[in-house]
Tab-separated table of C-alpha atoms and ligand atoms in Angstrom:
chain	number	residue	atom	x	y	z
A	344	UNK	CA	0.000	0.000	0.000
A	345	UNK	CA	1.183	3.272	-0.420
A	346	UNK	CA	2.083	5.273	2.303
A	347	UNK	CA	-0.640	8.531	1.147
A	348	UNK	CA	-3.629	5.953	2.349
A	349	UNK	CA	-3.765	7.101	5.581
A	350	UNK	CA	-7.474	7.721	6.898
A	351	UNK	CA	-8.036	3.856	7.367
A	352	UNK	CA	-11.263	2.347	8.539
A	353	UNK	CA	-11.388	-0.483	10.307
A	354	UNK	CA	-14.516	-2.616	11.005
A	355	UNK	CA	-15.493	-5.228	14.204
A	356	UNK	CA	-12.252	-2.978	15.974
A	357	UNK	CA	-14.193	-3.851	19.727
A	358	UNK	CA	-13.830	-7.674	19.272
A	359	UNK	CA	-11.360	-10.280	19.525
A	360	UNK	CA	-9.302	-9.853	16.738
A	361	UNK	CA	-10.517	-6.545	15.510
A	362	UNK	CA	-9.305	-5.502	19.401
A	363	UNK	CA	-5.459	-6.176	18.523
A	364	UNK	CA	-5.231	-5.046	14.839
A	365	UNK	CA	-6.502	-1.353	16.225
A	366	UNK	CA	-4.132	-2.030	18.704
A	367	UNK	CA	-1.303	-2.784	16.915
A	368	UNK	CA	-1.922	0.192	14.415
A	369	UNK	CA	-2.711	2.793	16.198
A	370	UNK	CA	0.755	2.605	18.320
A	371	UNK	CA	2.815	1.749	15.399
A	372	UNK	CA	1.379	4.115	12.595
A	373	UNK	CA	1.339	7.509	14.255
A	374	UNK	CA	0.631	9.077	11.707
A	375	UNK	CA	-2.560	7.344	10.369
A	376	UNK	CA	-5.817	8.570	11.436
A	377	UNK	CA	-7.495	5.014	12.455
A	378	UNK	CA	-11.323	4.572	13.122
A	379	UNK	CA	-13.146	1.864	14.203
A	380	UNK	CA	-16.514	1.034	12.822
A	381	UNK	CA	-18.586	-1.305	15.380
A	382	UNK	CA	-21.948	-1.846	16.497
A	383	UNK	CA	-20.938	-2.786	19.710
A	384	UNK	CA	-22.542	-6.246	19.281
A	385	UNK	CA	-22.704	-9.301	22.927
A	386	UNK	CA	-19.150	-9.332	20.827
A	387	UNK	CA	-18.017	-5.927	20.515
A	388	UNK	CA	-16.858	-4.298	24.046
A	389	UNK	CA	-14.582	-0.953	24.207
A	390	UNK	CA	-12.902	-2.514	27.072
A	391	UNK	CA	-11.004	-4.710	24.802
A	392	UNK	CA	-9.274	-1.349	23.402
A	393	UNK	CA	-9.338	0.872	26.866
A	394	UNK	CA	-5.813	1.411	26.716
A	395	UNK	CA	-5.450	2.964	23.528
A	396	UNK	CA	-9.069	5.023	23.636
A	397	UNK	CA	-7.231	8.953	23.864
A	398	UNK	CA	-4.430	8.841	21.388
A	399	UNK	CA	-5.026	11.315	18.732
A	400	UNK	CA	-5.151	8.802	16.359
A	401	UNK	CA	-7.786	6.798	17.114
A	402	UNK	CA	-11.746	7.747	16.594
A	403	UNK	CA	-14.440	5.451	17.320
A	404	UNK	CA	-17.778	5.290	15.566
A	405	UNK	CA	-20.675	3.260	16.712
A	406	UNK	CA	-22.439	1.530	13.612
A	407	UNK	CA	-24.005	-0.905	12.163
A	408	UNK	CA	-22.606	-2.358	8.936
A	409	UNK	CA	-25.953	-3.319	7.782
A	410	UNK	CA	-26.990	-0.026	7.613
A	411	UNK	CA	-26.270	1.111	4.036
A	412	UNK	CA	-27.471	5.253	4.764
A	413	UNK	CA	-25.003	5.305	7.950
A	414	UNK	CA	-22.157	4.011	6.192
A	415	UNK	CA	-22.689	5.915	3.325
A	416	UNK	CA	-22.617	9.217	4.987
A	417	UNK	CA	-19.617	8.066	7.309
A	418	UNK	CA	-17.780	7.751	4.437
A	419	UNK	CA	-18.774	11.190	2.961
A	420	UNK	CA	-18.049	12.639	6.011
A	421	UNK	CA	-14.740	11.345	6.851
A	422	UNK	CA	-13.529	9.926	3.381
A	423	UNK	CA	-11.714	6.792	3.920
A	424	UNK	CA	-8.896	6.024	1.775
A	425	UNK	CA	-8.742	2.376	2.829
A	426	UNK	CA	-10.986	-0.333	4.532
A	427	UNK	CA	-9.789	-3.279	7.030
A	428	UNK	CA	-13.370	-5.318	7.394
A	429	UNK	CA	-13.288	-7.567	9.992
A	430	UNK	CA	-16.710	-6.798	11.639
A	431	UNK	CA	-18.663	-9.877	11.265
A	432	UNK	CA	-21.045	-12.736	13.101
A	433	UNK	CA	-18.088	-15.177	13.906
A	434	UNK	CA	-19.583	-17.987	15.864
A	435	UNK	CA	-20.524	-21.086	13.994
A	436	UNK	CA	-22.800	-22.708	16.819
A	437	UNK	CA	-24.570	-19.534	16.472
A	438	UNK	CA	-25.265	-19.559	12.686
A	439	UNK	CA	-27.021	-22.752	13.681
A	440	UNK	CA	-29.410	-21.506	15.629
A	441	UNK	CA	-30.129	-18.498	13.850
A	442	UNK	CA	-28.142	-17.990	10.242
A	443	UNK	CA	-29.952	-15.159	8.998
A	444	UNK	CA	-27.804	-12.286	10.818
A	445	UNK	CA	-25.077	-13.540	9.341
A	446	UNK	CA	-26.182	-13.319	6.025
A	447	UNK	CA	-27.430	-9.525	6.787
A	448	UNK	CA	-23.980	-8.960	8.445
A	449	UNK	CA	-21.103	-10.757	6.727
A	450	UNK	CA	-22.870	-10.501	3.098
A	451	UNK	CA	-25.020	-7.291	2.947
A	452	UNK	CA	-22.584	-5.159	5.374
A	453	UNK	CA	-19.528	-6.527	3.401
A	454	UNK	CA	-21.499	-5.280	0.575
A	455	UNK	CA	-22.783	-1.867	2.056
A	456	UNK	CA	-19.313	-1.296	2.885
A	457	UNK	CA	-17.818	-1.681	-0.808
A	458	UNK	CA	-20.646	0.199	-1.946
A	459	UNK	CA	-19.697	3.684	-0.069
A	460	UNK	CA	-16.355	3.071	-0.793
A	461	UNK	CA	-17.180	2.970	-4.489
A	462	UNK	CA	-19.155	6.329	-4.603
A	463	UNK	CA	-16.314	7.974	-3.075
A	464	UNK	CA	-13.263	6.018	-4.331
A	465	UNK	CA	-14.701	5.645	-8.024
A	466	UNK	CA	-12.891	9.107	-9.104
A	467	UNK	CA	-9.703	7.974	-8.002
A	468	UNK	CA	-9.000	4.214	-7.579
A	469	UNK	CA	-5.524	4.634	-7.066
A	470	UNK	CA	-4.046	4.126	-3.468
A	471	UNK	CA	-7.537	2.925	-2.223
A	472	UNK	CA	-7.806	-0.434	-0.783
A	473	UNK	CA	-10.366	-2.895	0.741
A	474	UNK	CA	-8.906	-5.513	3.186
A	475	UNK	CA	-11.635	-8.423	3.710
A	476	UNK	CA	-10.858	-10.756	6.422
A	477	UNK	CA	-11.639	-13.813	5.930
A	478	UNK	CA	-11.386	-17.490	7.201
A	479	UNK	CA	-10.052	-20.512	6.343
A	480	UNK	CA	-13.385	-22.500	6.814
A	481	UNK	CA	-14.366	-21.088	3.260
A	482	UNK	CA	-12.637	-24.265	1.943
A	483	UNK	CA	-14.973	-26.660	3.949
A	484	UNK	CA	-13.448	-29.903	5.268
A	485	UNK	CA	-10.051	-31.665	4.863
A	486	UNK	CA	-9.800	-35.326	4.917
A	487	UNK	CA	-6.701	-37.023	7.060
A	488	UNK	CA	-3.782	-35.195	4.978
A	489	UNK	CA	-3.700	-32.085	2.448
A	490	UNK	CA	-3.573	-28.331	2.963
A	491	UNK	CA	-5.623	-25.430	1.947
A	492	UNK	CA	-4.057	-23.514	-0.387
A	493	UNK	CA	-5.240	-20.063	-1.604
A	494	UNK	CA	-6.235	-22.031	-4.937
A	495	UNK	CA	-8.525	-24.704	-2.985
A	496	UNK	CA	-11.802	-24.541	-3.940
A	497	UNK	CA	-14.395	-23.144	-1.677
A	498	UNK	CA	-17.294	-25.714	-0.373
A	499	UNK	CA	-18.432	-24.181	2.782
A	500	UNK	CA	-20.164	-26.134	5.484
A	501	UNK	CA	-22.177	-24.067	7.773
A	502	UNK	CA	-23.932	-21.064	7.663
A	503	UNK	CA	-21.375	-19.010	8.963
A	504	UNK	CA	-18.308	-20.209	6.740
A	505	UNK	CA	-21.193	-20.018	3.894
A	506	UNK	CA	-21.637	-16.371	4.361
A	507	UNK	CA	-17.891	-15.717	4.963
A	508	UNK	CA	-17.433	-17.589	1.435
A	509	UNK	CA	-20.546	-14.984	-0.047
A	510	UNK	CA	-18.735	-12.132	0.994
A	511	UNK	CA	-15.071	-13.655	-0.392
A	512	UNK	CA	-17.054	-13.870	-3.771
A	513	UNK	CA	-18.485	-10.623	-3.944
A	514	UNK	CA	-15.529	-9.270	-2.609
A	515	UNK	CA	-13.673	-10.803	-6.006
A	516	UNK	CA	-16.484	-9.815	-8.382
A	517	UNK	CA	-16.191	-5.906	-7.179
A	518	UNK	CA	-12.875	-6.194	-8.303
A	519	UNK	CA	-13.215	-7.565	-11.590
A	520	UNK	CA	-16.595	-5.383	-12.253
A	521	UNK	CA	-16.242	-2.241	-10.686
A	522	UNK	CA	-12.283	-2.749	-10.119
A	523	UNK	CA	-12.253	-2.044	-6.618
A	524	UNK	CA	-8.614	-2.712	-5.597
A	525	UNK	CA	-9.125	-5.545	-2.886
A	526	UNK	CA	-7.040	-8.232	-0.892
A	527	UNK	CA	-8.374	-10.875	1.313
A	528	UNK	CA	-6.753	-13.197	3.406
A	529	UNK	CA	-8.160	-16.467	5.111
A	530	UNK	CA	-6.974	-17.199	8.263
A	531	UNK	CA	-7.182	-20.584	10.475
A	532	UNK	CA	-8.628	-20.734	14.387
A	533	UNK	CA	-7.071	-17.864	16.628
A	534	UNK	CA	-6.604	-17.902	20.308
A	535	UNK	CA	-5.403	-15.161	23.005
A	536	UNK	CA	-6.734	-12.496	25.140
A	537	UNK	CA	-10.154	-10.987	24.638
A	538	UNK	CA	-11.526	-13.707	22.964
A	539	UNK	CA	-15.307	-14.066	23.203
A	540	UNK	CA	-16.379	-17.017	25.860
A	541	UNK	CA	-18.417	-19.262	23.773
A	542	UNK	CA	-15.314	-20.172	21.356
A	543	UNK	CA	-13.503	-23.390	22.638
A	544	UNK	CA	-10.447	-21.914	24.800
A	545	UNK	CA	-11.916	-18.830	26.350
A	546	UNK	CA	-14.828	-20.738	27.208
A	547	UNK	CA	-13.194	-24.019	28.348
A	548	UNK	CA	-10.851	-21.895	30.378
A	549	UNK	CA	-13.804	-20.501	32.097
A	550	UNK	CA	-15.458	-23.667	32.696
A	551	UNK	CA	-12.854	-25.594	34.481
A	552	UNK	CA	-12.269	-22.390	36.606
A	553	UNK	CA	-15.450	-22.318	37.846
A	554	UNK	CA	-15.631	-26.335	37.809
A	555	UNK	CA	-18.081	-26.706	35.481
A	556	UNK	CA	-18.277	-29.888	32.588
A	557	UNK	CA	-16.560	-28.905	29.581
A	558	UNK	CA	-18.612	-30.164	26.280
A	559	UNK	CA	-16.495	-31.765	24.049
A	560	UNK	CA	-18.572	-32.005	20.735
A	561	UNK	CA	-18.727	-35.962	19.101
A	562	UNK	CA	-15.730	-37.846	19.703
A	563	UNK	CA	-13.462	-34.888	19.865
A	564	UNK	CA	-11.342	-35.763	17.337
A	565	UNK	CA	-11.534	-32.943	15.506
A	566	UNK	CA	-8.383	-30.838	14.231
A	567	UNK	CA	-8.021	-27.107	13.643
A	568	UNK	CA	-4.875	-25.053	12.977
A	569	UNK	CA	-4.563	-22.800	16.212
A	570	UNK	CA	-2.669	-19.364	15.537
A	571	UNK	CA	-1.810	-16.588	18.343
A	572	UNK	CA	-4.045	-13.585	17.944
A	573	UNK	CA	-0.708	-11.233	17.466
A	574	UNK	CA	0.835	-13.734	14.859
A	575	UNK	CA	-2.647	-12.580	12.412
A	576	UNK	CA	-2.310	-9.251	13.217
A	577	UNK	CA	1.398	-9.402	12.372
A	578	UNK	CA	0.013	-10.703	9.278
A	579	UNK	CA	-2.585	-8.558	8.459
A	580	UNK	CA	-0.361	-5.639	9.174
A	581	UNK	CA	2.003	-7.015	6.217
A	582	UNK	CA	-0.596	-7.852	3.787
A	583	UNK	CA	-2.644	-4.390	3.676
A	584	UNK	CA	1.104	-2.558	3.232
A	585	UNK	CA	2.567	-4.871	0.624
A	586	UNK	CA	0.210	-7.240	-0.313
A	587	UNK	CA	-0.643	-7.379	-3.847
A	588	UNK	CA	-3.516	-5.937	-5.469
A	589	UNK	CA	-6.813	-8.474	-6.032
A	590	UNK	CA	-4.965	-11.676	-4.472
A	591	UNK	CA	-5.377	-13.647	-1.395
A	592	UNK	CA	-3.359	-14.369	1.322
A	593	UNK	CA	-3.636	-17.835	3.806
A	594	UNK	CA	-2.574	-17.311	7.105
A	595	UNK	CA	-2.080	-20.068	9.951
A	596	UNK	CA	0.014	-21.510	12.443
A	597	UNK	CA	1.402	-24.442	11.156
A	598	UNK	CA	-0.283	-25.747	14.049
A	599	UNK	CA	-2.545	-28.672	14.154
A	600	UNK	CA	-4.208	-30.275	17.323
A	601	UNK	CA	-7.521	-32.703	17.427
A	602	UNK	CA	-9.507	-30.624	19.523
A	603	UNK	CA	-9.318	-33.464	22.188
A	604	UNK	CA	-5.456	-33.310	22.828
A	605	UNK	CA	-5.175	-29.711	23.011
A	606	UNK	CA	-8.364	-29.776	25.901
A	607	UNK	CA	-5.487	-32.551	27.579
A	608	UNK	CA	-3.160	-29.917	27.188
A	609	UNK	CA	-5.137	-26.642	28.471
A	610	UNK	CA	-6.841	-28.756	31.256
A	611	UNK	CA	-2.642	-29.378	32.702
A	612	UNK	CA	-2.083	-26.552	32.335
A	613	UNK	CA	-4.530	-25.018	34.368
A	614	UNK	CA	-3.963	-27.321	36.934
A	615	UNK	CA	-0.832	-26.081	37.587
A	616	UNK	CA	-2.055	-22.504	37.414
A	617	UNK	CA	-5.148	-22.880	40.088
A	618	UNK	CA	-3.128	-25.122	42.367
A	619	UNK	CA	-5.675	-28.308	42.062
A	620	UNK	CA	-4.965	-32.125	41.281
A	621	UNK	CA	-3.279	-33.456	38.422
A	622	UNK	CA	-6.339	-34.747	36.605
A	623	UNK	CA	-8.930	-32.265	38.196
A	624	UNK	CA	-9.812	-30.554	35.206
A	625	UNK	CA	-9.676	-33.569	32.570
A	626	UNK	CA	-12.395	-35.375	34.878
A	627	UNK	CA	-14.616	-31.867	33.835
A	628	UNK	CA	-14.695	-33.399	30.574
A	629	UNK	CA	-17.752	-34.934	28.967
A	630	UNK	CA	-18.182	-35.932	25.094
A	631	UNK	CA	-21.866	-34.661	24.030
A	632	UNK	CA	-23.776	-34.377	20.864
A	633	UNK	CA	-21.800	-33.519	17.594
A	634	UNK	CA	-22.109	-29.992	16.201
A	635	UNK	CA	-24.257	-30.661	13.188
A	636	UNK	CA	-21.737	-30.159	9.674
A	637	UNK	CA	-18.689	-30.332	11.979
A	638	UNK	CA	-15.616	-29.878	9.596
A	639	UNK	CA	-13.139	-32.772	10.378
A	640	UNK	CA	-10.117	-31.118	9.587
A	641	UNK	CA	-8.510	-28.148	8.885
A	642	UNK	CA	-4.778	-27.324	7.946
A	643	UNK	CA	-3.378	-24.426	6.448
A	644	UNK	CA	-0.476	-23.700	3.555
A	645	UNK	CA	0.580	-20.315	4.515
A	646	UNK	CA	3.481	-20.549	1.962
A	647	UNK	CA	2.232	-18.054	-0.137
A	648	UNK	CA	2.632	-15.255	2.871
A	649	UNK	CA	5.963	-16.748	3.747
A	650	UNK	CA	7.933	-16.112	0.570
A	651	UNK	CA	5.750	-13.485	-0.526
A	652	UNK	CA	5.601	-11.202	2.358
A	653	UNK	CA	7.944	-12.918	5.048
A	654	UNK	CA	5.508	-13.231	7.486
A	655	UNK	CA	5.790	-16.334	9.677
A	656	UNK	CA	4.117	-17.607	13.174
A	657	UNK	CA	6.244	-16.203	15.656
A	658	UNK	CA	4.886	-17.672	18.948
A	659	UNK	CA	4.581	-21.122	19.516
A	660	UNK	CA	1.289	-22.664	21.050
A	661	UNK	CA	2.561	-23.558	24.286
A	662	UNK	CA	3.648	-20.339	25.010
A	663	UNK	CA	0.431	-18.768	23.688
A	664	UNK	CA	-1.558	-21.061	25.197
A	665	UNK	CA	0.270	-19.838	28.258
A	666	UNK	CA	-0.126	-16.436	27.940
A	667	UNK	CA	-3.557	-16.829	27.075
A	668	UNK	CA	-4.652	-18.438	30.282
A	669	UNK	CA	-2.428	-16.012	32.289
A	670	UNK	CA	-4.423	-13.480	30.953
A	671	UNK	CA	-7.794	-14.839	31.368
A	672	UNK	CA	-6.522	-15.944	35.051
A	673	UNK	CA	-6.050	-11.868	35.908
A	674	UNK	CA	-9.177	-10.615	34.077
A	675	UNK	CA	-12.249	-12.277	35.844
A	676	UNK	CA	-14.090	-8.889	35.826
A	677	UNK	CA	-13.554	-8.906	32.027
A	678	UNK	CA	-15.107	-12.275	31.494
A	679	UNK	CA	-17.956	-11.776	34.207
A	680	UNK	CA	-19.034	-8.495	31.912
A	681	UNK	CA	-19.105	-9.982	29.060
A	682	UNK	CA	-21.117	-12.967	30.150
A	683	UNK	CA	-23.423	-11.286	32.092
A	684	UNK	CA	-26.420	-8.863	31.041
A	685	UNK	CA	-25.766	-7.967	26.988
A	686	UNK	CA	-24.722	-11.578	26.496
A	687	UNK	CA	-28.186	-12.985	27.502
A	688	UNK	CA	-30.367	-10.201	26.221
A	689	UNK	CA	-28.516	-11.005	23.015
A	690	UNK	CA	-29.745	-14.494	23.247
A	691	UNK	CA	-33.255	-13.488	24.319
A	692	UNK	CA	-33.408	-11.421	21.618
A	693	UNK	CA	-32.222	-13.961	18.666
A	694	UNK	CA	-34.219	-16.380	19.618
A	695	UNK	CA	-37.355	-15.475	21.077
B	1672	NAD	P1	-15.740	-11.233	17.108
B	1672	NAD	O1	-17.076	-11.882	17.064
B	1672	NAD	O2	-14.901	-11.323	18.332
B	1672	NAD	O3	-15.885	-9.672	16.784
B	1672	NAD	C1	-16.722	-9.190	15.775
B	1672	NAD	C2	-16.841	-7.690	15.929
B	1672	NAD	O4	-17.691	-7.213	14.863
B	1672	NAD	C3	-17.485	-7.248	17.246
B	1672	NAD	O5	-16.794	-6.150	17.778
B	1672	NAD	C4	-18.896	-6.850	16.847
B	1672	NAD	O6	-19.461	-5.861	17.667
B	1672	NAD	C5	-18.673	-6.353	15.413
B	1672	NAD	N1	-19.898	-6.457	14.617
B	1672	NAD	C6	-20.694	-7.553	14.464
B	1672	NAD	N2	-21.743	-7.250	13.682
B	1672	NAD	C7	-21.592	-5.959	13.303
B	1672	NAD	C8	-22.341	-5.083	12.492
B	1672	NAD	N3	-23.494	-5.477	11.912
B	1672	NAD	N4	-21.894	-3.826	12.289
B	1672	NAD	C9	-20.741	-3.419	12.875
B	1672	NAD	N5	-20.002	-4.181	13.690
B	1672	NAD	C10	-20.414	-5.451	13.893
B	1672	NAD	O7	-14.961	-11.790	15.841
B	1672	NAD	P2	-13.437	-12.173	15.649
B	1672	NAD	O8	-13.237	-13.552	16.109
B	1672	NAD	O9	-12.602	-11.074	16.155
B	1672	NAD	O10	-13.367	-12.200	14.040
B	1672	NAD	C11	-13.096	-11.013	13.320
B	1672	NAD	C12	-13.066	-11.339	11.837
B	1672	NAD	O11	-12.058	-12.306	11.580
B	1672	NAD	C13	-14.372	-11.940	11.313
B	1672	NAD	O12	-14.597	-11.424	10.035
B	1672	NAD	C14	-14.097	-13.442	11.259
B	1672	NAD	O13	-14.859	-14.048	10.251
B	1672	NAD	C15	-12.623	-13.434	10.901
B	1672	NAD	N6	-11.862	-14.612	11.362
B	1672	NAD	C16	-11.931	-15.020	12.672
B	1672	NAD	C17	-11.155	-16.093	13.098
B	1672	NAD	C18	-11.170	-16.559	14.538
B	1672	NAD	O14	-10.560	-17.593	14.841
B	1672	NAD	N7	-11.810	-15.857	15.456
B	1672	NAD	C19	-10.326	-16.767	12.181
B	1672	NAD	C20	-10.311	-16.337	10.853
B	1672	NAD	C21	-11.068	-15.248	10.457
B	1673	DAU	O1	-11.059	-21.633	11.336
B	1673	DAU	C1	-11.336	-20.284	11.585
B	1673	DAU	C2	-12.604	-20.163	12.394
B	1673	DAU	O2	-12.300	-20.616	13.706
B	1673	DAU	C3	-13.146	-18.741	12.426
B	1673	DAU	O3	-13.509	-18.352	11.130
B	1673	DAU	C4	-14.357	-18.658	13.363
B	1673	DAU	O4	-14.791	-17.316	13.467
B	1673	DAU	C5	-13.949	-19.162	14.728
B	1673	DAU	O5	-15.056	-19.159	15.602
B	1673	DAU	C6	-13.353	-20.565	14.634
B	1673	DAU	O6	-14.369	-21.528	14.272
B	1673	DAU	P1	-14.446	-22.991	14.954
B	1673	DAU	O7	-15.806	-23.508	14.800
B	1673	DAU	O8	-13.322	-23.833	14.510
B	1673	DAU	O9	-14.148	-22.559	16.487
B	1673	DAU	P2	-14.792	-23.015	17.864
B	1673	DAU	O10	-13.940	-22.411	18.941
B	1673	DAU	O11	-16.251	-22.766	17.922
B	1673	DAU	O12	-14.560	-24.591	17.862
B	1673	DAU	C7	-13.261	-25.154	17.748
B	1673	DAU	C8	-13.404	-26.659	17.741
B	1673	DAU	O13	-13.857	-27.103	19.042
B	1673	DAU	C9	-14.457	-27.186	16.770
B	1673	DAU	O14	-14.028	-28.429	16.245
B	1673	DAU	C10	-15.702	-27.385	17.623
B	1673	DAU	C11	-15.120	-27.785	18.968
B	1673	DAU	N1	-15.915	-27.352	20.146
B	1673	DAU	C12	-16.249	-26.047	20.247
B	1673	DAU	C13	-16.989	-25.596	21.333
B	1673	DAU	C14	-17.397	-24.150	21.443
B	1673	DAU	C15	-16.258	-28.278	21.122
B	1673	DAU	O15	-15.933	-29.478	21.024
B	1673	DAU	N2	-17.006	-27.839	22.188
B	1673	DAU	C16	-17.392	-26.547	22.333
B	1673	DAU	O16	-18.079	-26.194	23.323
């Protein structure tokens, strides 16, 4: 990217990941003027970003993606050069229950978005940029070996990944039609601090500290590709400065653990950590009902990004795992807030 984009907008900037990209921007890149778009969602909370709230760089603005009127004038009024999306619905169990929002979210505001930036960008297409991020489960389901490459085909699962796949594909079809100047990059799971309780660390690390069972979903053997938060916003931090225009990016951790054996691992680990019996949080474990269109495996190639960009993982799980329970360990307020009150009268609200 070149270095005149400098009004950059970031999307989803309260939540997990969004949280650490703002972060990691706004302290490096002085002189950028970053704002974060978010509608404050049960998965959006300001808290995540308290620290960085009164530098003169950073401007929040509460909205809602889906609303095409709000975004349109926001980008009138404070014309954007360049886009980071990352607001979305993220939680597959969710876009079980209910998989409509995430078709008005992750399609329609990915769309909505592109659209504003059009009317203003359409002059001028040089030096503009929209960043979609994306996910790794747009490839669907790997069988015992193999790796998704960025040339995999897409054959989503669930509703979530389905709608993350939607917006890849319009994403790639506003480049060729309108030639919006786009990148997108799919990344595998990531873990570390402010990561929503409902996703398998944050909330198994919750469960076994207040002793409660910890659902492990069919027969647990299950893999995913876990990558540390900062290692993706490393990444993402590479790819909207030099990545090249209307290509994709794979990012992961060259990290692979059935879901089973990395619960093994957490539950030592916080035995150690709260003092209690080798063994005392494995016995919280009980197997229950699969997740229905569970993906059975999933592996990145993050070659591409490595030769391309240099990027590489650059802390390994155990020490991320680490830091992540550390971190959950000193922030019990955090995790009672954002269980409590919004989380439920988000639930009431879906699905009454
Ligand atoms: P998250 O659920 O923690 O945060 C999503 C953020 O988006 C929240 O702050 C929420 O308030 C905001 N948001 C939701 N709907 C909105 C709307 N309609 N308008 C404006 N803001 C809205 O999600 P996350 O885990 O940080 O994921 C961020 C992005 O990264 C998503 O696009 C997700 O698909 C992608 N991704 C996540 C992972 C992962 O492991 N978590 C891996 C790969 C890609
Ligand atoms: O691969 C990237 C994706 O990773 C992101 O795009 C998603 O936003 C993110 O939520 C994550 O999706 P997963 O479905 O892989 O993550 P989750 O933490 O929900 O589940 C991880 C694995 O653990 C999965 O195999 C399901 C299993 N699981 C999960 C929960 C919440 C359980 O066995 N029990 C549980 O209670």
């Amino acid at each position: 990217m070149n270095s005149s984009k400098r009004n950059i907008l970031i999307t989803g900037g309260a939540g997990f990941i969004g949280s650490h990209v703002i972060r990691l921007f706004v302290n490096k890149y002085p002189d950028y003027q970053i704002f974060n778009l978010d509608a404050l969602t049960y998965a959006g909370n300001l808290e995540n970003i308290k620290d960085i709230e009164d530098a003169s760089n950073y401007h929040f603005l509460k909205a809602d993606i889906t609303d095409a009127d709000k975004i349109k004038t926001l980008f009138q009024k404070y014309k954007f050069d360049s886009v980071i999306h990352l607001a979305a619905e993220s939680h597959v169990d969710r876009s079980i229950s209910n998989p409509k929002i995430f078709v008005e979210t992750n399609v329609t505001g990915t769309l909505n978005l592109m659209e504003a930036a059009l009317e203003i960008w359409k002059e001028n297409l040089e030096d503009k940029l929209f960043y979609h991020i994306s996910t790794d489960e747009v490839y669907g389901t790997l069988g015992e070996t193999g790796l998704f490459t960025e040339t995999t085909s897409y054959a989503p699962n669930s509703p979530y990944s389905a709608s993350k796949a939607a917006s890849d594909h319009f994403v790639r079809a506003y480049g060729e039609t309108y030639n919006l100047p786009y990148v997108i990059s799919n990344c595998s799971n990531n873990y570390g601090p402010n990561q929503f309780p409902e996703k398998l660390i944050p909330l198994f690390i919750n469960n076994i500290i207040e002793n409660k069972s910890l659902p492990v979903y069919g027969d647990g053997k299950y893999t995913r590709d876990w990558l540390y938060v900062l290692d993706h916003a490393r990444a993402i931090d590479l790819v909207f400065h030099k990545g090249k225009n209307k290509s994709t990016y794979n990012i992961g951790g060259f990290n692979e653990w059935q879901n089973i054996d990395l619960i093994r691992l957490l539950c030592s680990i916080m035995d150690k950590k709260l003092n209690r019996n080798e063994g005392a949080s494995e016995a919280l474990i009980t197997f229950i009902k699969d997740r229905p269109g569970h993906d059975k495996r999933y592996a990145i190639d993050a070659s591409k990004i490595n030769k391309e960009l240099g990027w590489d993982p650059s802390v390994t799980f155990e020490e991320g795992l680490l830091k992540t329970v550390e971190w959950y360990l000193k922030n019990p307020k955090w995790i009672a807030a954002v269980i409590s009150g919004s989380y439920k009268e988000y639930y009431k609200k879906q699905y009454l």
